[in-house]
Amino acid sequence: MLAKKLPDGIAAFHFNIYEGSKSHHVEIVGCQTYDPSDSDWACDDIFGSGKPRFELRHGIVGQGWEQALEVAKQFLQTYLATGSVGARQMQESLAVSIGFVDGELHFVWSRQNVNGYHR
């Protein structure tokens, strides 16, 4: 998904985590604004994977939200280190974060010394 052409104007990426009965689901969004002091910047999306694309089964990551968040952060950090086309596209943005919908944003990667940014 991230290896194909994405819409112009993506300033940052966020990975939304949803709780399910047998798994946690992860959805990717690309946002046109980014402001590290505004916890709602990730709501300004212009790109999305649609229904959650990735599934983290409770049998593998555990049922607790803390465990799911930690595993998802580790997966994302590993992916960003691969140098793949999708990882490079994310690193061309200003930041990459992850978190539960309507929860805190946890930054996985960001450019140094970035203040509020709008495209």
Coordinates of C-alpha atoms in Angstrom, one line a residue, residues 27-104:
E27 CA -5.2 1.4 9.9
I28 CA -2.8 3.9 8.2
V29 CA -3.7 7.5 7.6
G30 CA -1.7 10.3 5.9
C31 CA -2.4 13.8 7.3
Q32 CA -2.1 17.1 5.5
T33 CA -1.1 19.0 8.7
Y34 CA 1.3 18.3 11.4
D35 CA 1.7 20.1 14.7
P36 CA 3.4 18.2 17.5
S37 CA 1.7 20.4 20.1
D38 CA -1.8 19.6 18.8
S39 CA -2.9 16.1 19.7
D40 CA -5.6 16.3 17.0
W41 CA -3.3 16.8 14.0
A42 CA -3.8 13.1 13.1
C43 CA -7.5 13.8 12.5
D44 CA -6.7 15.8 9.4
D45 CA -6.3 12.9 7.1
I46 CA -6.2 13.0 3.3
F47 CA -5.2 9.4 2.8
G48 CA -6.4 6.2 4.5
S49 CA -6.1 2.5 4.1
G50 CA -9.8 2.2 4.6
K51 CA -11.0 -0.5 6.9
P52 CA -8.1 -1.6 9.1
R53 CA -5.5 -3.4 7.1
F54 CA -3.4 -5.1 9.7
E55 CA -4.5 -7.5 12.3
L56 CA -2.7 -8.2 15.6
R57 CA -4.3 -11.4 17.0
H58 CA -4.7 -11.6 20.8
G59 CA -3.2 -15.1 20.7
I60 CA 0.1 -13.5 19.5
V61 CA 0.2 -10.0 21.1
G62 CA -2.0 -10.6 24.1
Q63 CA -5.3 -9.1 24.9
G64 CA -4.1 -6.0 26.8
W65 CA -4.0 -2.7 25.0
E66 CA -0.5 -1.9 26.4
Q67 CA 0.9 -5.1 24.9
A68 CA -0.8 -4.5 21.5
L69 CA 0.6 -0.9 21.4
E70 CA 4.1 -2.0 22.3
V71 CA 4.1 -4.8 19.6
A72 CA 2.7 -2.5 17.0
K73 CA 5.3 0.2 17.8
Q74 CA 8.1 -2.5 17.5
F75 CA 6.7 -3.6 14.1
L76 CA 6.5 -0.1 12.9
Q77 CA 10.1 0.7 14.0
T78 CA 11.3 -2.4 12.4
Y79 CA 9.5 -1.5 9.1
L80 CA 10.9 2.0 9.1
A81 CA 14.4 0.6 9.4
T82 CA 14.0 -1.6 6.3
G83 CA 14.6 1.1 3.8
S84 CA 11.7 -0.1 1.7
V85 CA 9.8 2.2 -0.7
G86 CA 7.0 2.5 1.9
A87 CA 9.4 3.2 4.7
R88 CA 11.2 5.9 2.7
Q89 CA 7.9 7.5 1.8
M90 CA 7.0 7.8 5.5
Q91 CA 10.5 9.2 6.3
E92 CA 10.0 11.9 3.7
S93 CA 7.2 13.2 5.9
L94 CA 7.6 15.1 9.1
A95 CA 6.6 12.4 11.6
V96 CA 5.1 9.0 12.1
S97 CA 3.0 8.1 15.1
I98 CA 0.8 5.3 16.4
G99 CA -1.9 5.0 19.0
F100 CA -5.4 3.9 19.8
V101 CA -8.2 5.9 18.2
D102 CA -9.2 8.7 20.5
G103 CA -6.1 8.0 22.6
E104 CA -2.6 9.4 22.9

